[in-house]
mmCIF file of C-alpha atoms in Angstrom:
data_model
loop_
_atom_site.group_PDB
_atom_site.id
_atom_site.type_symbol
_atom_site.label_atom_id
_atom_site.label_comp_id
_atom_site.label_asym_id
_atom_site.label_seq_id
_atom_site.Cartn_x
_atom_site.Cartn_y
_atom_site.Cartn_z
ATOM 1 C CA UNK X 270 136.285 91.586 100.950
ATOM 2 C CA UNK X 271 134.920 89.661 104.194
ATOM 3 C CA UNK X 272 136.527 86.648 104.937
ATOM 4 C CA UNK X 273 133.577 85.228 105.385
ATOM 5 C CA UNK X 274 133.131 85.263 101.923
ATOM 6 C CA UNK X 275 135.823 82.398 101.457
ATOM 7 C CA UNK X 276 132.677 80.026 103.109
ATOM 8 C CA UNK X 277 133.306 76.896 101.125
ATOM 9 C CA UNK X 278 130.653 74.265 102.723
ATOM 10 C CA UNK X 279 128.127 74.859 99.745
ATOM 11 C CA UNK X 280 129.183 73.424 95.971
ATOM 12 C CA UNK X 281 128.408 76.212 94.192
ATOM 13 C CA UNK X 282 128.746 76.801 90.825
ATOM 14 C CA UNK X 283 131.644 79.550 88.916
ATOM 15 C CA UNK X 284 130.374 83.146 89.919
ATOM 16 C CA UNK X 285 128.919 82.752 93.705
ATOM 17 C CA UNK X 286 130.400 83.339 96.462
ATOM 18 C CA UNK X 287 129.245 82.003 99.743
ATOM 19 C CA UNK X 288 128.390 84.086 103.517
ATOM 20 C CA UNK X 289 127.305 81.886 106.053
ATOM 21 C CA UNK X 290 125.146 83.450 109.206
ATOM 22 C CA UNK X 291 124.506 82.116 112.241
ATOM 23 C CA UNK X 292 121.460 80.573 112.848
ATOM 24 C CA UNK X 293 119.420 84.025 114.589
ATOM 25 C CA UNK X 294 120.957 85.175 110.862
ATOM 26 C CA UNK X 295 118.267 87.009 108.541
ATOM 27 C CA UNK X 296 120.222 86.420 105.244
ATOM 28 C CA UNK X 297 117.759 88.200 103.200
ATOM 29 C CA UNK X 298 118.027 91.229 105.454
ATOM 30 C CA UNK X 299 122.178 90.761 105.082
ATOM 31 C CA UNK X 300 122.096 90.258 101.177
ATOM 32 C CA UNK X 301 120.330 93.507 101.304
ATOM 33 C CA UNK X 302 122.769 95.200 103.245
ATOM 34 C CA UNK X 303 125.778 94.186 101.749
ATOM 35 C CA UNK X 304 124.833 94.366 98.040
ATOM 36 C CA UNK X 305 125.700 97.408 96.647
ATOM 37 C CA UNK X 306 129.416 96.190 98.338
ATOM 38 C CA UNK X 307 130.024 92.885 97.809
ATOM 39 C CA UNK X 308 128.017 92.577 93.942
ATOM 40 C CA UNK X 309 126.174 90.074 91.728
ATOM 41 C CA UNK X 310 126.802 86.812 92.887
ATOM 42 C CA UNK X 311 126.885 87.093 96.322
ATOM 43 C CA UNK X 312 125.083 84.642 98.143
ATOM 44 C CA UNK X 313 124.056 84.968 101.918
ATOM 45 C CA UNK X 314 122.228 81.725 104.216
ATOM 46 C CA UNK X 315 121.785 81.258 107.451
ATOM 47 C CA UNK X 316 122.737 77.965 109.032
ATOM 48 C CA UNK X 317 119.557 76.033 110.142
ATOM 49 C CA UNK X 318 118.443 72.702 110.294
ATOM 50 C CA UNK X 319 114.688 73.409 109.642
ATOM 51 C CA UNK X 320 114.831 76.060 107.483
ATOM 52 C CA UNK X 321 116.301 77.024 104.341
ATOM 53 C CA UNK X 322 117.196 80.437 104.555
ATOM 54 C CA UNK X 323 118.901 82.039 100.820
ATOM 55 C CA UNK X 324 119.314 85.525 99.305
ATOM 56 C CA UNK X 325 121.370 86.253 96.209
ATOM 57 C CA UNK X 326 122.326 89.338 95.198
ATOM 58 C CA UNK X 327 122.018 90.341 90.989
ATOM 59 C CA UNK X 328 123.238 93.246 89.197
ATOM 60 C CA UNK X 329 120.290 93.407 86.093
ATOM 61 C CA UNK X 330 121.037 95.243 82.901
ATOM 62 C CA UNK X 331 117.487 96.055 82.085
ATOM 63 C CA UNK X 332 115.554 99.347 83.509
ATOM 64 C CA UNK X 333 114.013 98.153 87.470
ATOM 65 C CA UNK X 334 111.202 97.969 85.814
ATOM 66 C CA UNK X 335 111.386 95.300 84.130
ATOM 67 C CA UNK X 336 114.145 93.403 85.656
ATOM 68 C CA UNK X 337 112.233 92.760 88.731
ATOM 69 C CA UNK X 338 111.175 89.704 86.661
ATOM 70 C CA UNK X 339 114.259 88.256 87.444
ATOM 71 C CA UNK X 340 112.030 87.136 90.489
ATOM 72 C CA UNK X 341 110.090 84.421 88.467
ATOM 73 C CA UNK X 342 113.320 82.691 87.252
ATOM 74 C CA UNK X 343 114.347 82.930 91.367
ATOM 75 C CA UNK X 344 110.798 81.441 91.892
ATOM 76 C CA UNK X 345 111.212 78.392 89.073
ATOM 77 C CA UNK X 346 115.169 77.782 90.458
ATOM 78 C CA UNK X 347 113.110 76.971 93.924
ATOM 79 C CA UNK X 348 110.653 74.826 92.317
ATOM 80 C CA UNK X 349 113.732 72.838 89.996
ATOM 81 C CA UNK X 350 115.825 72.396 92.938
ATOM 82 C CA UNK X 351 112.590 71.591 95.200
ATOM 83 C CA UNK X 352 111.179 68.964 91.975
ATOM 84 C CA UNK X 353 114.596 66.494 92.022
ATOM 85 C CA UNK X 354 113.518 65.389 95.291
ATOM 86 C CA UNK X 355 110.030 65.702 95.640
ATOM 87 C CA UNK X 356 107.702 63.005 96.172
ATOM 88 C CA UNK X 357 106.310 62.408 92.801
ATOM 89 C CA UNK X 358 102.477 62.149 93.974
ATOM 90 C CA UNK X 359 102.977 65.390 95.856
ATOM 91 C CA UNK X 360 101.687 68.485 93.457
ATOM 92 C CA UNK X 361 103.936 71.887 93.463
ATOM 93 C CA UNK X 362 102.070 74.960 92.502
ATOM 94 C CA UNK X 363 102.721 78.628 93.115
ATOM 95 C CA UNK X 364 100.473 80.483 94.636
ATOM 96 C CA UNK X 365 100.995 84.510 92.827
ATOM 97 C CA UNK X 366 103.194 85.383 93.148
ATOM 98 C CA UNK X 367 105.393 84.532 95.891
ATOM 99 C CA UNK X 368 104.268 81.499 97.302
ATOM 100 C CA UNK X 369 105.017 77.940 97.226
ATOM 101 C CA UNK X 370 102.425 75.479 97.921
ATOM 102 C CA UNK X 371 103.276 71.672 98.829
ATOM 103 C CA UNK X 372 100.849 69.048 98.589
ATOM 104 C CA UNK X 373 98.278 72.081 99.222
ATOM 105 C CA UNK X 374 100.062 73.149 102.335
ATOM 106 C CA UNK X 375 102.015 76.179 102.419
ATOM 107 C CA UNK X 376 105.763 75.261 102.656
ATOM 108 C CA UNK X 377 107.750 78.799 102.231
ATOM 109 C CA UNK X 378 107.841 81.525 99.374
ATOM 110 C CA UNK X 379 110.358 84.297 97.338
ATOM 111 C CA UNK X 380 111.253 87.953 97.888
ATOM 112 C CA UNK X 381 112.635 90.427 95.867
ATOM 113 C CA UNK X 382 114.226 93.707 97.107
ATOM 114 C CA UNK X 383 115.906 96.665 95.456
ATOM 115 C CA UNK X 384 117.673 100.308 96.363
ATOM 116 C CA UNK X 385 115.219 102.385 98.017
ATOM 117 C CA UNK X 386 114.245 105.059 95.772
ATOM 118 C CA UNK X 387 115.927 103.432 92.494
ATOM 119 C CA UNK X 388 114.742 104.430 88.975
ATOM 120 C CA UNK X 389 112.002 102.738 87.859
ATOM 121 C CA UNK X 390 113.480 103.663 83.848
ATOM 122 C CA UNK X 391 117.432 102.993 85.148
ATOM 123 C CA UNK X 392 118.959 99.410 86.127
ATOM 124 C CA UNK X 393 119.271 99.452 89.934
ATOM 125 C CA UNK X 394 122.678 98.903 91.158
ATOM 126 C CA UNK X 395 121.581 95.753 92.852
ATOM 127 C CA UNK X 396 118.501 93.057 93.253
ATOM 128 C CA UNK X 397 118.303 90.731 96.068
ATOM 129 C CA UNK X 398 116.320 87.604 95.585
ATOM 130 C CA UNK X 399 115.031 85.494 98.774
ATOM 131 C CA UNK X 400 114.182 82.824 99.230
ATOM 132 C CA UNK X 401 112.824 80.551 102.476
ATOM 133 C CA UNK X 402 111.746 76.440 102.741
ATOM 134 C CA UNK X 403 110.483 74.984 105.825
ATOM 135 C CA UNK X 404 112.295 72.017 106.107
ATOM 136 C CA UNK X 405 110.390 70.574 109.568
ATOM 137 C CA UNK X 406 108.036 71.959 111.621
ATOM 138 C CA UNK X 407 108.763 72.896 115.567
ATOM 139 C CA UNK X 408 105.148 72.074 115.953
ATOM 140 C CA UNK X 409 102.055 70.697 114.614
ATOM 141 C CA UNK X 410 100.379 72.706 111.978
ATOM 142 C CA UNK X 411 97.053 74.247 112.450
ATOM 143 C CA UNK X 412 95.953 72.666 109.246
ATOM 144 C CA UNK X 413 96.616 71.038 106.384
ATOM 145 C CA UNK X 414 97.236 74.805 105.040
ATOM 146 C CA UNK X 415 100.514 74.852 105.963
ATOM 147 C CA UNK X 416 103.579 71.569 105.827
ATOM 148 C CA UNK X 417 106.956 70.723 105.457
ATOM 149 C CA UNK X 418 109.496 69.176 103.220
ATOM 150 C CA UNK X 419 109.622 66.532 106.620
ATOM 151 C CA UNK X 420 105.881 66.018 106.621
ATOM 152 C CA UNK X 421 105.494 65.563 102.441
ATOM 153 C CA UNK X 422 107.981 62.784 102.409
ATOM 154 C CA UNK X 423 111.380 64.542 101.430
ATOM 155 C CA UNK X 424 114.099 61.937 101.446
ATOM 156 C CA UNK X 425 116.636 64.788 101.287
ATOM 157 C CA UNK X 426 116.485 67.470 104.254
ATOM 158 C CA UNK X 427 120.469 69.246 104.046
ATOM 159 C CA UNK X 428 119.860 72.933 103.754
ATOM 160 C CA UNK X 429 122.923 72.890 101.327
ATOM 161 C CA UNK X 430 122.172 70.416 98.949
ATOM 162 C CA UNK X 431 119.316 72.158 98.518
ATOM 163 C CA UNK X 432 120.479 75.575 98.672
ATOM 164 C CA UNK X 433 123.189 74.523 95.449
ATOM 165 C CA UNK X 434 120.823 73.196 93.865
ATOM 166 C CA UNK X 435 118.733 76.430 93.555
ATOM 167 C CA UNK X 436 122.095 78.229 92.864
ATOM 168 C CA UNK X 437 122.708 75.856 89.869
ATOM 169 C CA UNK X 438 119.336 76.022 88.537
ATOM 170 C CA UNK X 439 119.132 79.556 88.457
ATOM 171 C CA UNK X 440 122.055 80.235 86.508
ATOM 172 C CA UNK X 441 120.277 77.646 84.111
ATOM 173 C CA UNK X 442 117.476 80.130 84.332
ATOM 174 C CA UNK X 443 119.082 83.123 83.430
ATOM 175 C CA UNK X 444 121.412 81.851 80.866
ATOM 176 C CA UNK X 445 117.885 80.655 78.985
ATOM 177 C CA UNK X 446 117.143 84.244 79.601
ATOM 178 C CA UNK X 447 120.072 85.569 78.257
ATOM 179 C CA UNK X 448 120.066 83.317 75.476
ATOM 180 C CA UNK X 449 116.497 83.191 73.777
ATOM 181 C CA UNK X 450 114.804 86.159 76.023
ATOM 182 C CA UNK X 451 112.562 86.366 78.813
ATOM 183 C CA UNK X 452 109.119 84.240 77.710
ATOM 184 C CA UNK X 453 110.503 80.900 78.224
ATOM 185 C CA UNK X 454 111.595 81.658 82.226
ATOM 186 C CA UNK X 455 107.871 83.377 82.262
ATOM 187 C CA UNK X 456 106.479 79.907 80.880
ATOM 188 C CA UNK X 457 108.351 77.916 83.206
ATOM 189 C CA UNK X 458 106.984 80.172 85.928
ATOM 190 C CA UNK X 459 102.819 80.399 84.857
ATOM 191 C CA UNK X 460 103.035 76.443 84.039
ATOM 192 C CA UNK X 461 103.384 76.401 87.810
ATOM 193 C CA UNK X 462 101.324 78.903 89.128
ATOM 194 C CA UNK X 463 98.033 77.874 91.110
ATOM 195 C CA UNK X 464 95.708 76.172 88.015
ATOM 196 C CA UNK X 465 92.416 78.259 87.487
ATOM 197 C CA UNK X 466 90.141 76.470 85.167
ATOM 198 C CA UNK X 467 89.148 78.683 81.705
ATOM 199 C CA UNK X 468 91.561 81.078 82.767
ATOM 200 C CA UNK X 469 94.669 81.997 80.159
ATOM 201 C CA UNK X 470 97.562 84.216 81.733
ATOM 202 C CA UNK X 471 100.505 86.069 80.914
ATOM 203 C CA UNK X 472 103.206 88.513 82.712
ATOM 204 C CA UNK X 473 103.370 92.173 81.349
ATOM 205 C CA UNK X 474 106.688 93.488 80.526
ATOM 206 C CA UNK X 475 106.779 95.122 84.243
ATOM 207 C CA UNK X 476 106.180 91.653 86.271
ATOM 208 C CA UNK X 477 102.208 92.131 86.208
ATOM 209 C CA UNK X 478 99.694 89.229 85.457
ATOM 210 C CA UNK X 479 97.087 89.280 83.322
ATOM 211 C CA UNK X 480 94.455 86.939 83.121
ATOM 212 C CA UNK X 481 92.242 86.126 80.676
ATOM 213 C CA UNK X 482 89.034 84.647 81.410
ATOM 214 C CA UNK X 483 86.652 82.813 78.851
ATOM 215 C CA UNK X 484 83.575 83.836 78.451
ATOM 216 C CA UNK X 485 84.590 87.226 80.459
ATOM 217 C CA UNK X 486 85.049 90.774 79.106
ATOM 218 C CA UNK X 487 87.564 91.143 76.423
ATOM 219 C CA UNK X 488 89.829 93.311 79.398
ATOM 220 C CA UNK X 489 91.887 91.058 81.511
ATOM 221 C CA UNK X 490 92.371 91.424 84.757
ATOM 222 C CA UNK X 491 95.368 92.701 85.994
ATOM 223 C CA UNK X 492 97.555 91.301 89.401
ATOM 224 C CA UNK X 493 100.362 93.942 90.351
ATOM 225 C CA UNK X 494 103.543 92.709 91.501
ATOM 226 C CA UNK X 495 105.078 95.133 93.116
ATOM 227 C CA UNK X 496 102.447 95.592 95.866
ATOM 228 C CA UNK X 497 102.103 91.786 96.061
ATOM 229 C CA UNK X 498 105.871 91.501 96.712
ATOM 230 C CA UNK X 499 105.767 94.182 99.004
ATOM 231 C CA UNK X 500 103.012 92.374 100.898
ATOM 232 C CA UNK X 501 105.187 89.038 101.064
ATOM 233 C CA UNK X 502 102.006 86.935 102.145
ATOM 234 C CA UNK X 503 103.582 83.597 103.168
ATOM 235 C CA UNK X 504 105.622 85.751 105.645
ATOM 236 C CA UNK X 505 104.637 85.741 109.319
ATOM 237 C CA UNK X 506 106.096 89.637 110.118
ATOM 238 C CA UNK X 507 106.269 88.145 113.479
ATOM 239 C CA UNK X 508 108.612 85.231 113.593
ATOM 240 C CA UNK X 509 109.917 85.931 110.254
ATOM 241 C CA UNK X 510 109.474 82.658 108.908
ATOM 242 C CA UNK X 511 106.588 80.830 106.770
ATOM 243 C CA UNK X 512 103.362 81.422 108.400
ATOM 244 C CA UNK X 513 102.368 78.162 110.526
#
């Protein structure tokens, strides 16, 4: 194993084990990399001071398709870890499904990747969830669209107190998981998705959303996540960072 793996500057909890990048670092790109090598519990960021850059790698049980909804419980860890020091007139939603709104203004967002080819019936030898927060901005917005933990008023701005916190609240995830089933980490995740009035919603056993809309057909509508993941809208392809 890497020695880099002995990184001790993050307090994380039993199980994770820490590689620290440099800043130019894409630790989502390096989680990916290294996963099928280094195993569940692996946990690559980059060293920044206005971004928080995290991927973890898992090792699910369940068939890829449906533990790719280990990605909501990655998504509600953010949220948790983002909520004990949030500002508490400042409003959190997620935008579906991989987007994290601040205040209205877009502040960073999940990924999820997996083996190239895996079986969508087998468990795939590996997940990687990512995740990135803009902590400050190098320059003024273009609008209110898009913010910072900075501009909303965080009090608390260290990558890794942040970055253990989302380590420590996923595990709480996953045990609740583990322990009574998926639909509570899928309630934690919908009761903090984007509201839409007269609208009731649910995820399919395969990630999908359905929503239910009074006074609508009976047939929901359906919102694929693999192709929305795949998209990874908050993500300027460009400078690889939350779009500005």
């Amino acid at each position: 194993m890497s020695s880099a793996l002995s990184e001790t500057s993050l307090d994380l909890p039993p199980g994770f084990r820490a590689l620290a990048l440099r800043e130019l670092g894409d630790a989502f790109a390096k989680a990916v990399e290294i996963a099928g090598e280094q195993g569940a519990g692996t946990l690559v960021w980059t060293r920044r001071f206005d971004l928080v850059e995290v991927a973890v790698v898992l090792e699910p049980e369940e068939p890829l398709v449906t533990a790719r909804r280990a990605f909501f419980a990655g998504m509600s860890a953010a949220a948790d870890a983002l909520a004990a020091h949030c500002p508490p007139e400042k409003p959190m939603v997620f935008a579906w499904p991989d987007t994290i709104l601040l205040d209205g203004g877009l502040v960073g967002g999940g990924r999820l990747g997996w083996p190239d080819g895996a079986d969508e019936k087998k468990p795939p030898d590996w997940l990687v969830f990512g995740l990135m927060l803009r902590l400050m901005m190098p320059t003024a917005p273009a609008s209110r669209d898009h913010t910072s933990l900075e501009a909303e008023g965080f009090e608390m701005l260290e990558p890794r107190e942040l970055i253990a916190s989302f380590a420590r609240h996923l595990m709480v995830h996953f045990e609740t998981w583990r322990e009574r089933g998926f639909q509570p980490v899928g309630m934690d995740f919908l009761a903090r998705l984007s509201p839409e009035k007269g609208a009731r919603r649910g995820i399919e056993p395969n990630g999908d959303l359905l929503v239910h809309r009074t006074g609508k057909s009976a047939q929901a509508e359906r919102q694929a996540l693999v192709p929305a993941l795949t998209a990874c809208g908050w993500l300027d392809p460009q400078t690889r960072e939350p779009w500005i």
